[in-house]
Coordinates of C-alpha atoms in Angstrom, one line a residue:
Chain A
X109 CA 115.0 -41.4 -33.0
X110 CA 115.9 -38.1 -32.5
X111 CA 115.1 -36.3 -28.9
X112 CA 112.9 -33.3 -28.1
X113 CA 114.5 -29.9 -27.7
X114 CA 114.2 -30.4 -23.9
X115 CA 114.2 -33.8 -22.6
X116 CA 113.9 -33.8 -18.4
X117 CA 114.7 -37.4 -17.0
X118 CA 114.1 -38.0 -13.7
X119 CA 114.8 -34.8 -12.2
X120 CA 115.6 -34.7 -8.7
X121 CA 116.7 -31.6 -6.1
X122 CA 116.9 -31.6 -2.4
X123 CA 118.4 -29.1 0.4
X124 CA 122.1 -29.8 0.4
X125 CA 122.8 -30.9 4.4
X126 CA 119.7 -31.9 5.0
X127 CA 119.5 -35.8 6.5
X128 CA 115.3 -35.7 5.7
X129 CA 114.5 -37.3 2.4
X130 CA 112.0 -34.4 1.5
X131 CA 112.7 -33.3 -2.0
X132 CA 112.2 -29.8 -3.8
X133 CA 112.0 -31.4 -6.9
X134 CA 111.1 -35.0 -6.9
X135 CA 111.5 -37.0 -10.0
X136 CA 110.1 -35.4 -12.3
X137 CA 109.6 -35.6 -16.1
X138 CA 108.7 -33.9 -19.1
X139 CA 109.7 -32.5 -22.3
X140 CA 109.1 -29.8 -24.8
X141 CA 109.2 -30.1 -28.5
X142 CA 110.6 -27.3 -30.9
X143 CA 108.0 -24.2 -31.0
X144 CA 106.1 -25.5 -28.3
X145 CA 104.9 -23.3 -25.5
X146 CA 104.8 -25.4 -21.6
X147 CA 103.3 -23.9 -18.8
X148 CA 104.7 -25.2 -15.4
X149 CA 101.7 -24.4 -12.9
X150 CA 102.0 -24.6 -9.1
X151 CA 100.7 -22.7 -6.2
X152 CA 104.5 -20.7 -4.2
X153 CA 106.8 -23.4 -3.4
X154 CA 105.7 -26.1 -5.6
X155 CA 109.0 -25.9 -7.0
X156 CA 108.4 -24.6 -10.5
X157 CA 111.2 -21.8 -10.2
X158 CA 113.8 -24.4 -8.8
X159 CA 113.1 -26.4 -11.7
X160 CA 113.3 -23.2 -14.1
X161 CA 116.7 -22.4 -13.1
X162 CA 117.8 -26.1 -12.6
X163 CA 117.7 -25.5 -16.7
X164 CA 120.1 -23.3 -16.7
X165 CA 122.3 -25.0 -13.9
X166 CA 122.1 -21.8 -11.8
X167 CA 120.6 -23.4 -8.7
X168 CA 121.7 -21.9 -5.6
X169 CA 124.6 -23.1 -3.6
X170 CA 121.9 -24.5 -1.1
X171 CA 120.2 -26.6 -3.6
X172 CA 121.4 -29.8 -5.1
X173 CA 120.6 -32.0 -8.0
X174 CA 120.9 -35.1 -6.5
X175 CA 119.3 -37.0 -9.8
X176 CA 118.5 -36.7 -13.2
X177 CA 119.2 -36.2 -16.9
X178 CA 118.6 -32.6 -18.9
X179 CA 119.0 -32.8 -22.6
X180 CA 118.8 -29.9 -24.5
X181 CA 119.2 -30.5 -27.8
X182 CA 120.4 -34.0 -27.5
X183 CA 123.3 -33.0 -25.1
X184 CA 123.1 -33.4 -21.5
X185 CA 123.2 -29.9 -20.0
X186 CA 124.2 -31.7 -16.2
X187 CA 127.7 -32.6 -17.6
X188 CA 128.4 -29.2 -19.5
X189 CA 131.4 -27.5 -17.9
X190 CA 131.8 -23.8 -17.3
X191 CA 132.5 -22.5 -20.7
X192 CA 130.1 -24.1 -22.4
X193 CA 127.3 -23.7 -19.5
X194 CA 128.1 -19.5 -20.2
X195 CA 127.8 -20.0 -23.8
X196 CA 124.3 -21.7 -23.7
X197 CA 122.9 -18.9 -20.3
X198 CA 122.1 -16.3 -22.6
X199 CA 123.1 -17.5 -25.5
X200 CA 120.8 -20.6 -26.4
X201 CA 118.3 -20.5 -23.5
X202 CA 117.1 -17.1 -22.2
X203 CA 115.8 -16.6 -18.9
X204 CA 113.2 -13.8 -18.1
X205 CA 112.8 -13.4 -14.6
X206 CA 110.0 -11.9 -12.5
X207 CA 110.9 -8.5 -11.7
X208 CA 112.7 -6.6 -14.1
X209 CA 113.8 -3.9 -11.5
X210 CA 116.1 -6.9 -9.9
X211 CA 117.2 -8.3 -13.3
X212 CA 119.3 -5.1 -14.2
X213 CA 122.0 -3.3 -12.8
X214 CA 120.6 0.0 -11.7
X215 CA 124.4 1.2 -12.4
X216 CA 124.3 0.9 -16.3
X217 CA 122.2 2.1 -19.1
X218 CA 119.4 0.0 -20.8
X219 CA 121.8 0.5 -23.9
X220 CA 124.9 -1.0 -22.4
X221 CA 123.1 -4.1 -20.6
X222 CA 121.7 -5.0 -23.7
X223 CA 124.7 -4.7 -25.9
X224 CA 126.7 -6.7 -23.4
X225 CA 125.1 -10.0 -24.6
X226 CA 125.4 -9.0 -28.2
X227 CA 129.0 -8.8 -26.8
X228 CA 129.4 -11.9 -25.5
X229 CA 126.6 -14.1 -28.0
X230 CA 127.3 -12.6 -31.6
X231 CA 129.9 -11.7 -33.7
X232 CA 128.5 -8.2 -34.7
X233 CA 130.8 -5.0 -34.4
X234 CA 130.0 -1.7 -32.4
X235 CA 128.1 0.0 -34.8
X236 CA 126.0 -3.5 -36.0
X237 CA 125.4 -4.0 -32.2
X238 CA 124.2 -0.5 -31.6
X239 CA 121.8 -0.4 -34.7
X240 CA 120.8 -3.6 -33.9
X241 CA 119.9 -2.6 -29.8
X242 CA 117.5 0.3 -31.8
X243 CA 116.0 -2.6 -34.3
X244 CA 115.6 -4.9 -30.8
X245 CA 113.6 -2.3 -28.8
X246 CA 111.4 -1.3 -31.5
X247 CA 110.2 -5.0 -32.3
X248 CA 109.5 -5.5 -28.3
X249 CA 107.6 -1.9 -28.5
X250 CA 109.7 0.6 -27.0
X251 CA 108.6 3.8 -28.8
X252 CA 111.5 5.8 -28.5
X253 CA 114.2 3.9 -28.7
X254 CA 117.2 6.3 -29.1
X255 CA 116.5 7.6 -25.6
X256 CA 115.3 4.7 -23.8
X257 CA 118.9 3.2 -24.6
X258 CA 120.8 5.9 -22.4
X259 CA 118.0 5.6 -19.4
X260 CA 118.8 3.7 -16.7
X261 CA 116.7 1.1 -15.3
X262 CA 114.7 3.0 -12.5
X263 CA 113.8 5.5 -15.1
X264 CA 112.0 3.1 -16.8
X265 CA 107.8 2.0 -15.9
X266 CA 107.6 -2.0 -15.1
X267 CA 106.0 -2.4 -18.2
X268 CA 109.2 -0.6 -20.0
X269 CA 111.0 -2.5 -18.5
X270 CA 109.7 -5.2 -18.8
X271 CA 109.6 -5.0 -22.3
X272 CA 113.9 -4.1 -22.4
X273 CA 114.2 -7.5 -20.5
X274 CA 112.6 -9.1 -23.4
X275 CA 114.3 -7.0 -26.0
X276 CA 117.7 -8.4 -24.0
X277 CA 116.8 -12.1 -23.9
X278 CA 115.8 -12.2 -27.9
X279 CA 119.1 -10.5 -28.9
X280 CA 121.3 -14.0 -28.9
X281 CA 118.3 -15.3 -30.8
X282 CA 118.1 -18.0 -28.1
X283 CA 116.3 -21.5 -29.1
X284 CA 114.4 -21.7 -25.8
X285 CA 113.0 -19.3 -23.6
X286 CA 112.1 -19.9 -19.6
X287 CA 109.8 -17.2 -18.5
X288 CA 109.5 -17.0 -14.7
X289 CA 106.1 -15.3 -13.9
X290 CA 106.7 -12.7 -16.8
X291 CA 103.0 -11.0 -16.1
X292 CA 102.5 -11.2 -12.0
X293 CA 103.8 -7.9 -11.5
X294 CA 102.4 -6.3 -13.9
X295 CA 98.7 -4.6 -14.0
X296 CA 95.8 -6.3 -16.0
X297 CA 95.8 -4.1 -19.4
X298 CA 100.2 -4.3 -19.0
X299 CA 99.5 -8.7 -19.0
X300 CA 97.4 -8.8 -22.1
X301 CA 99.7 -6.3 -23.8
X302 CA 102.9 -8.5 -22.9
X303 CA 100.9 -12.0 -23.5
X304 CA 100.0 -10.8 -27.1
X305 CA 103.8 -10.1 -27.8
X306 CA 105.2 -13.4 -26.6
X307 CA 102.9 -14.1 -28.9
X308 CA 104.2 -12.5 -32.2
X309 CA 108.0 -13.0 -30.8
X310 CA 107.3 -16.8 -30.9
X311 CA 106.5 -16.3 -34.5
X312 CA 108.7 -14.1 -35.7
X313 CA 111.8 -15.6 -33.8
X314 CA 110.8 -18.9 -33.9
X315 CA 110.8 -19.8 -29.8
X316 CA 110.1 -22.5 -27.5
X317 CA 108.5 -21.2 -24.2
X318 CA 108.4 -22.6 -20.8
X319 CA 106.4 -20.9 -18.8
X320 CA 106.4 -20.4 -15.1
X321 CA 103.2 -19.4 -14.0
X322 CA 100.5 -19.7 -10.9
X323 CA 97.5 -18.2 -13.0
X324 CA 95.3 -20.4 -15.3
X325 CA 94.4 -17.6 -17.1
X326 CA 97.8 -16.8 -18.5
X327 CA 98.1 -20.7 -19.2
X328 CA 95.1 -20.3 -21.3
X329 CA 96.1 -17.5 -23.3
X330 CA 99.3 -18.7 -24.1
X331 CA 100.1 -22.7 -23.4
X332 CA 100.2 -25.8 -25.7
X333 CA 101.0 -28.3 -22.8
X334 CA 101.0 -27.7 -18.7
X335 CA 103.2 -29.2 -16.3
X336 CA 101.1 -29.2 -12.9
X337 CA 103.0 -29.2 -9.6
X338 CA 102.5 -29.9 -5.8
X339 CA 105.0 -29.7 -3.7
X340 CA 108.0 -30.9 -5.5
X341 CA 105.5 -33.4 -7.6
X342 CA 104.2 -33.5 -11.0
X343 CA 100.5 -34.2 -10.4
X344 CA 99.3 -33.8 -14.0
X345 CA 100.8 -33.3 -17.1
X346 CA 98.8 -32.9 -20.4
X347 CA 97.4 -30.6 -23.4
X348 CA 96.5 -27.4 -22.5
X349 CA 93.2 -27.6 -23.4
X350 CA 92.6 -30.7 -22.1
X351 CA 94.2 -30.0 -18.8
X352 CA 92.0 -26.7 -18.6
X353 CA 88.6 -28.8 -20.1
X354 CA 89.0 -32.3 -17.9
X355 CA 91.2 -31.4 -14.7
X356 CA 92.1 -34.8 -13.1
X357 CA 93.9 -33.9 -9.6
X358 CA 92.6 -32.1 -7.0
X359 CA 95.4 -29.2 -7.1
X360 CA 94.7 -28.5 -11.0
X361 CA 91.2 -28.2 -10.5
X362 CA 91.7 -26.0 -7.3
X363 CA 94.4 -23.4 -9.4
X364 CA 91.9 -23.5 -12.4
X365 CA 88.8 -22.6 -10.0
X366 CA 90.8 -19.8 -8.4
X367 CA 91.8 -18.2 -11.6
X368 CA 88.6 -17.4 -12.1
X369 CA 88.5 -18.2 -15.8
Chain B
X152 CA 75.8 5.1 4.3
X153 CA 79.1 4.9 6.2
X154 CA 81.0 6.9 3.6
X155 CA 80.0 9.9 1.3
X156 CA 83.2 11.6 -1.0
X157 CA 81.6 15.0 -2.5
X158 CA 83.7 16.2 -5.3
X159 CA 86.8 14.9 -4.2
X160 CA 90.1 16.1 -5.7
X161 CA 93.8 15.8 -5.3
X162 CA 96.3 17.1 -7.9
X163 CA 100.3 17.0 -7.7
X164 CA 102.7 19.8 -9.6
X165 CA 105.1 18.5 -11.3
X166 CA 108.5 20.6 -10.6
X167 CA 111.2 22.0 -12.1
X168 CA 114.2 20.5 -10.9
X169 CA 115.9 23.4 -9.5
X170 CA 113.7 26.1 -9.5
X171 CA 110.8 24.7 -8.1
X172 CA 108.8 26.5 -11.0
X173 CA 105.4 24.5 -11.5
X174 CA 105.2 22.7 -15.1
X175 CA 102.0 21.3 -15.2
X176 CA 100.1 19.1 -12.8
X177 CA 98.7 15.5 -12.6
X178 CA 94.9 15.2 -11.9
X179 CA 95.6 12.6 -9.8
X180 CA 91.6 12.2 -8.5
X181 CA 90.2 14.7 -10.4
X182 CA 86.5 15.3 -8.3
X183 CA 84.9 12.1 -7.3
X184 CA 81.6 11.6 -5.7
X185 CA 80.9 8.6 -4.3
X186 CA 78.8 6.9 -1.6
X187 CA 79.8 3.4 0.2
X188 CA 77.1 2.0 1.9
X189 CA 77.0 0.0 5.3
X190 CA 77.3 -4.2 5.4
X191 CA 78.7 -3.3 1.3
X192 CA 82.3 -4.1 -0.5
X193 CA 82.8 -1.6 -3.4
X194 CA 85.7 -2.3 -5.6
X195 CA 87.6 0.3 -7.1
X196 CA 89.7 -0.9 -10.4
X197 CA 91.7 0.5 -13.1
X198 CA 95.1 0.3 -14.3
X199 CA 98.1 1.4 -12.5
X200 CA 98.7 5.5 -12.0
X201 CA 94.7 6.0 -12.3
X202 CA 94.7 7.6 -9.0
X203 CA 93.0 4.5 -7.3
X204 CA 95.7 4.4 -4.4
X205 CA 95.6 8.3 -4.0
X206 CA 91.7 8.2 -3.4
X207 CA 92.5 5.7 -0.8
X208 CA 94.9 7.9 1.2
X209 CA 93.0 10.6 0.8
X210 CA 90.0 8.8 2.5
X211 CA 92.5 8.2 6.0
X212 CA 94.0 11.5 5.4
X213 CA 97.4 10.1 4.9
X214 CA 97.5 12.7 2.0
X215 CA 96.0 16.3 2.3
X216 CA 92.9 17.1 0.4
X217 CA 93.0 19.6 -2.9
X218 CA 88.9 20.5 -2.7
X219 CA 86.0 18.5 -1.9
X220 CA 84.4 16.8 1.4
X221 CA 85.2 13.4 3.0
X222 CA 82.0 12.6 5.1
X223 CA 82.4 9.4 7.3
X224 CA 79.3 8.2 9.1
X225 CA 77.8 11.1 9.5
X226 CA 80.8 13.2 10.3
X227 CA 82.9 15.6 8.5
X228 CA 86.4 14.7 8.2
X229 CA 87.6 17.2 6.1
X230 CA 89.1 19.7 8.3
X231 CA 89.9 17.1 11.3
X232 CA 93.0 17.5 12.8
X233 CA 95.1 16.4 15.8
X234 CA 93.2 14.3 18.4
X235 CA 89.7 13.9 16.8
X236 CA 91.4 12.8 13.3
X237 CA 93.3 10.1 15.7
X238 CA 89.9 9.1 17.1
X239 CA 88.0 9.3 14.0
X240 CA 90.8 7.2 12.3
X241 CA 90.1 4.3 14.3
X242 CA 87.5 3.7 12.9
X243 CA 89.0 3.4 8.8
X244 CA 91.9 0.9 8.9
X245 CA 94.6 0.3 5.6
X246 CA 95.4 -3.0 4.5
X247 CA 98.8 -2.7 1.9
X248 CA 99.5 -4.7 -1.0
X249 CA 103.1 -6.1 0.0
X250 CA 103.5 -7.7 3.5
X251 CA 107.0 -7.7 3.2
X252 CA 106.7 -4.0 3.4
X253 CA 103.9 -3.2 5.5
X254 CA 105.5 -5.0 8.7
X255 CA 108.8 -3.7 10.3
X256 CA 111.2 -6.3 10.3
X257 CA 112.6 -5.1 13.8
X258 CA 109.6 -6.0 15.0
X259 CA 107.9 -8.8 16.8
X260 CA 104.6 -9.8 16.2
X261 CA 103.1 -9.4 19.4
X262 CA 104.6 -5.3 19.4
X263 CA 103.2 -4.9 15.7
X264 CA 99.8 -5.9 17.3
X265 CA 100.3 -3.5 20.3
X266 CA 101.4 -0.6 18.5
X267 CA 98.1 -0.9 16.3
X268 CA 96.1 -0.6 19.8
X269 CA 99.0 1.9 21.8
X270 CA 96.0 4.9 21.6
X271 CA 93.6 2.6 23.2
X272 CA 93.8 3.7 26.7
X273 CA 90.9 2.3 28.2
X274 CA 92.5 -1.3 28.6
X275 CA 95.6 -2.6 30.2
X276 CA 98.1 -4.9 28.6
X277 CA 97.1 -8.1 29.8
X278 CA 93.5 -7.1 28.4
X279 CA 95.5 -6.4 25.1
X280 CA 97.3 -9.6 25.2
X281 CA 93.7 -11.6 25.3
X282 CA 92.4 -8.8 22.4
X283 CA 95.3 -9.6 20.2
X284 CA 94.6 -13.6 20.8
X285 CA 91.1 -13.2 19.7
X286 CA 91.8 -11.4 16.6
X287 CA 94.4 -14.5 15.9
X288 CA 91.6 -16.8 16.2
X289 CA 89.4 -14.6 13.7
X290 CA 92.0 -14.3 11.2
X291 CA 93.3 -18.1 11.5
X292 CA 96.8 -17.6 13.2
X293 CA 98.1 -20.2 15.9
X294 CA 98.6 -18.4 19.8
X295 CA 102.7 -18.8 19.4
X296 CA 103.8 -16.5 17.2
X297 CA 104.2 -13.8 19.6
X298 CA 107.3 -13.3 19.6
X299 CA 108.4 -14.0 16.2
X300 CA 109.3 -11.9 13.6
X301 CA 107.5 -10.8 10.2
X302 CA 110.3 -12.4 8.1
X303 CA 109.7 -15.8 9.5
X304 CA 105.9 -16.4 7.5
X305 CA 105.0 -16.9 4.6
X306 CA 103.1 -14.2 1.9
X307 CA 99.8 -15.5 3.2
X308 CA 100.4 -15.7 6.9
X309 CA 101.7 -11.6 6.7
X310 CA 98.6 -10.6 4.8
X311 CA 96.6 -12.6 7.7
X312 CA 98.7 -10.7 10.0
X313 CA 98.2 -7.3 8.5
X314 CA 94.1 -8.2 8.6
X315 CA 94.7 -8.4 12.4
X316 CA 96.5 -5.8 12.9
X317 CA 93.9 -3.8 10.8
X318 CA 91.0 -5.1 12.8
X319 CA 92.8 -4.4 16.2
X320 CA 91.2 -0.9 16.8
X321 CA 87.5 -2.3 16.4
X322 CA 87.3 -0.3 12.9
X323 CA 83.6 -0.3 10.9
X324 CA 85.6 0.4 7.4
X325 CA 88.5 -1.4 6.2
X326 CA 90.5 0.0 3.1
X327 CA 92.2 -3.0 1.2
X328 CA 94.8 -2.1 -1.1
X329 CA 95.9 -4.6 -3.8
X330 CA 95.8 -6.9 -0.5
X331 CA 95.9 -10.0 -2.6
X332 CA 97.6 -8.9 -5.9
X333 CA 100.9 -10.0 -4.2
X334 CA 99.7 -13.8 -3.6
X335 CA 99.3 -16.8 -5.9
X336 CA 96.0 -17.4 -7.1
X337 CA 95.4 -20.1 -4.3
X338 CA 96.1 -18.0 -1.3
X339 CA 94.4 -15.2 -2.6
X340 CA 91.0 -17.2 -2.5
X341 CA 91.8 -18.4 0.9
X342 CA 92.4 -14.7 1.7
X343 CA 89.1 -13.3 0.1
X344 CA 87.5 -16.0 1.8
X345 CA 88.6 -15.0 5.2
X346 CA 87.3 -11.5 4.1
X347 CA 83.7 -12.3 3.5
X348 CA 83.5 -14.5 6.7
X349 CA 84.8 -11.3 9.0
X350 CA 82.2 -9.2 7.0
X351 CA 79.6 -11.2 7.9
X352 CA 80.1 -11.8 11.5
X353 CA 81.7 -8.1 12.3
X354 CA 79.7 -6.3 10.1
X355 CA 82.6 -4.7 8.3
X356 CA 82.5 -2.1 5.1
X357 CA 84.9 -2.7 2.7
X358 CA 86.7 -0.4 -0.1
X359 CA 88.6 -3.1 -2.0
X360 CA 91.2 -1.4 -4.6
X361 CA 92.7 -3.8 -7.5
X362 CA 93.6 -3.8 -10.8
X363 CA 92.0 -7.4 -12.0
X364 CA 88.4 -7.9 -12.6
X365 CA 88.8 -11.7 -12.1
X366 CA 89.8 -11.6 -8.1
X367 CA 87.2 -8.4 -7.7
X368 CA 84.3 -9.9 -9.0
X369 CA 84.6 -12.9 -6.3
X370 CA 84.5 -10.4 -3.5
X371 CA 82.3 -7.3 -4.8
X372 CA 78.9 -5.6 -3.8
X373 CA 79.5 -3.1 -6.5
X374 CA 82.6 -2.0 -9.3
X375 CA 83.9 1.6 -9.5
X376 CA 85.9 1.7 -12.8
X377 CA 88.4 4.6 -12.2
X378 CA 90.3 6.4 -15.0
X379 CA 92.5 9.4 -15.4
X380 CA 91.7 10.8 -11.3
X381 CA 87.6 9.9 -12.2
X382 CA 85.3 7.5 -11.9
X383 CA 83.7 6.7 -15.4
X384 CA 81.2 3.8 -14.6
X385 CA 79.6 2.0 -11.5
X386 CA 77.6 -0.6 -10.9
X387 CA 76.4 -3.9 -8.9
X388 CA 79.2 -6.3 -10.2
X389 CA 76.8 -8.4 -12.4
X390 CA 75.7 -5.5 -14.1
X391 CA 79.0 -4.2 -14.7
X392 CA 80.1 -7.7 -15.2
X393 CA 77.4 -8.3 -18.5
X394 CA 76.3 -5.2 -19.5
X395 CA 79.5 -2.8 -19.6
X396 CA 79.1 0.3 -21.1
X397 CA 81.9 2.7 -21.0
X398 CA 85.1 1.2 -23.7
X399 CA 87.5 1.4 -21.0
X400 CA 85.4 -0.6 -18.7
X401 CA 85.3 -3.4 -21.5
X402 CA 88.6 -3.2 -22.5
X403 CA 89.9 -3.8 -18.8
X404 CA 87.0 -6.9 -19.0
X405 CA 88.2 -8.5 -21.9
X406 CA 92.3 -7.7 -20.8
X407 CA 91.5 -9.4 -17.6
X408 CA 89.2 -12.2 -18.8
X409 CA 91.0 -13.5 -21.7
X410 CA 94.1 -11.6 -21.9
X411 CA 93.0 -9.8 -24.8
X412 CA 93.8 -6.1 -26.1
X413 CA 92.8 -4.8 -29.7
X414 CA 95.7 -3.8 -31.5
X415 CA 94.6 -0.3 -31.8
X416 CA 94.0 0.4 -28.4
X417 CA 91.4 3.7 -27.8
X418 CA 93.1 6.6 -26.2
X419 CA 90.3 7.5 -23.9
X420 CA 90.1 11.8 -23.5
X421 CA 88.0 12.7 -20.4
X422 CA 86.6 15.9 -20.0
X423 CA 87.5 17.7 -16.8
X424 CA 83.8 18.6 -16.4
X425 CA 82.1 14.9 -17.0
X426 CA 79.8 13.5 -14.6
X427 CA 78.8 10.4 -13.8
X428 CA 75.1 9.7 -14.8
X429 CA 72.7 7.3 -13.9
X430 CA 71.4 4.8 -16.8
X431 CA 69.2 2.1 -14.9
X432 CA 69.3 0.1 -11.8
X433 CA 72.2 1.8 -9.9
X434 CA 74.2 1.8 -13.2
X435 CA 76.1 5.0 -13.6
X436 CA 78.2 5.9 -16.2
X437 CA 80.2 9.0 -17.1
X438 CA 78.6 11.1 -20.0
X439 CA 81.7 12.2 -21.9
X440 CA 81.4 15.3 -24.0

């Protein structure tokens, strides 16, 4: 039987140094099939990010896995070594972080940030990669393209921004996609707008999506399945709609009543 | 009434970069009247760069005003300067959206607290000291954190922090700027609920400014919808709740309901000259021409 495009075993991550037994991440499990979006819910410091970039194996020196299996597409991600760990960042799995003022280099141009994983992910030559940074912008809707590619990222509005980010992450046509609170800093009118084209870049590009999110309402919109947390625990795991319809622990039914939704 | 804005407006040039030569300008709160009443909280929404944040610093006088009249219970703030703005200013505190920014990191809590009450002359620092416990108590912060420092709580515990500091000058009207947007959605309840419970027992106004429907509508009296520098409807949040009129108004509903946008998204033109008018029941709505 073959596995899920992400398989989490018995996921485990605690404070390196630290004699307590507290974890950040305390065994957890879950998994995501192809084309399936996942919400992981949790109020701050339920350990939803850690377990985001635990993905990616780009935990911070202070954190460590102490247990636990990843398998992303039937290989286990925790015995990668370097090489491979930088072709799969990026290249299979994208990461979209919160605030796209932090995620760029303020030093470089939209233009060259992008290109540089077209660089390192593809084999397309200068002129492919630069035609194809124009086609990338204009799917994510960037309306002038050409010069948005030579602006830097402070010239940019969050929602430009924003949008460049995602116009990066798609460019190594990646299988997977974590998004780490891709709407919180945005206004209401910039959420919808962005929710509605994850939406048609799932389609088009054919994406898996986990989510990282503290808002039902997004989870609504957008989820198949949610993972909810409590400090460092899954306390519910389950169909969207049924999760949202028939809440069973006390935490999911208090994040769903202060959505608002 | 505790607040009444008469045809308030604020514009910004936009410069050459050299020259200085005036391009065009931004209407930035392009003549507003409005009128807050006592005991009420009116929310103020709309997306980002409708001037929301402008008409709130224009209210404290943080920015200069273009034409029109503040009038703040029962007296003209317009042209107050020096002393008498200090005095009057008292009694209109700020809340900001982001703790992290809205404390200095250099200092403790206990000085944060005392430079919020350094014009109050009438009391000693020991007086102060038992002041600044009470408002702990109000807000729900333990008696030893005096002499920590901002960095060391959490988003939550800073907002709650900022409240006090806010309420430390006995104000009637507080101004709260995106106070919660910063927060997940379960400390943001915790926060609005800390926000009705000091209206009710201080008697507090409250201008609430956000961008999301959802949060406003747990909080609000009434729902100023602002667009392009103007209010273009207002109403009792119900009303504006089920019966919007303006296609903004229900495009920022349905945005921040279910996360919906049309595809062809309206450009809304406003006239410079558009009032708001009155429909029924305290429902106004601008009259576009």
């Amino acid at each position: 039987m073959s596995r899920p495009l992400l398989d989490i075993q018995d996921l485990t991550i605690k404070l390196r140094g630290q004699q307590d037994e507290r974890c950040i991440v305390d065994h957890i499990n879950f998994s995501l099939q192809t084309l399936e979006t996942l919400a992981l819910v949790g109020a701050s410091g339920s350990g939803k990010t850690t377990i985001g970039l635990s993905i990616l194996q780009l935990l911070s020196p202070a954190m460590q896995m102490t247990n636990g299996k990843i398998y992303f597409q039937n290989e286990n991600i925790v015995e990668f070594g370097r090489e491979q760990l930088v072709k799969l960042r990026g290249g299979q799995i994208g990461m979209i972080f919160q605030d796209p003022l932090s995620a760029f280099n303020p030093l470089f141009t939209i233009g060259f940030q992008i290109e540089e994983s077209l660089k390192y992910h593809t084999a397309l030559n200068r002129k492919q990669r630069q035609e194809k940074i124009l086609e990338l912008l204009d799917i994510v809707g960037i309306g002038d393209p050409k010069r948005i590619v030579r602006q830097y990222p402070h010239q940019l509005s969050g929602g430009m921004r924003q949008r460049a980010m995602i116009a990066q992450v798609i460019s190594t046509q990646p299988k997977l996609i974590i998004a780490d609170e891709p709407t919180s800093s945005l206004d209401v009118t910039l959420q919808a707008k962005m929710i509605g084209l994850f939406k048609k870049l799932k389609k088009e590009f054919q994406l898996s999506m986990i989510l990282i999110v503290h808002d039902f309402g997004v989870v609504k919109a957008m989820a198949d399945s949610v993972v909810v947390l409590s400090q460092g625990q899954m306390v519910e795991n389950g169909k969207a709609q049924d999760v949202l319809n028939n809440p069973d622990h006390s935490t999911t039914k208090k994040l769903i009543q202060a959505a608002g939704i | 009434m505790i607040l009444e804005l008469q045809n308030v407006r604020k514009y910004f040039p936009i410069k050459t970069e050299v020259f200085k030569r005036t391009l065009d300008t931004v209407k930035a709160v392009n003549g507003i009247d409005l009128t807050i009443f006592r005991g009420e909280t009116l929310s103020l929404v709309g997306e980002s760069g409708c001037g929301k944040t402008t008409l709130a610093r224009l209210i404290v006088k943080l920015l200069p005003i273009d034409a029109g009249r503040i009038i703040f219970d029962g007296k003209d703030l317009t042209d107050l300067s020096g002393r008498k703005l200090r005095t009057a200013r008292q009694q209109i505190q700020m809340v900001f959206q982001d703790p992290f920014n809205s404390l200095d990191p250099r200092f403790t809590i206990k000085r944060v607290m005392l430079e919020a009450m350094v014009f109050d002359k009438k009391i000693n620092l020991q007086q102060k000291e038992g002041r600044i416990f009470e408002l702990f108590a109000m807000v729900g912060l333990p008696e030893n954190i005096f002499n920590r420092f901002p960095h060391e709580f959490s988003g939550g515990e800073r907002q709650r922090i900022a409240i006090a500091r806010a309420l430390a000058t006995n104000p009637k009207f507080l101004i709260l700027d995106e106070a919660v947007s910063s927060l997940d959605v379960l400390i943001q309840d915790q926060i609005l609920d800390l926000m009705k419970d000091l209206q009710n027992k201080l008697g507090l106004t409250y201008l609430f400014i956000s961008h999301n429907l959802r949060v406003v509508r747990k909080i609000s009296t009434r729902i100023a919808v602002m667009l392009q520098g103007k209010i273009i409807e207002l109403a009792e949040t119900q009303e504006l709740l089920n019966n919007p009129i303006h296609a903004y108004t229900k495009e920022l509903l349905s945005a921040a309901m279910e996360y919906k946008v049309s595809d062809q998204t309206q450009n809304h033109f406003l006239n410079d000259h558009s009032k708001l008018t009155h429909i029924a029941n305290g429902h106004h709505v601008i009259h576009s021409f």
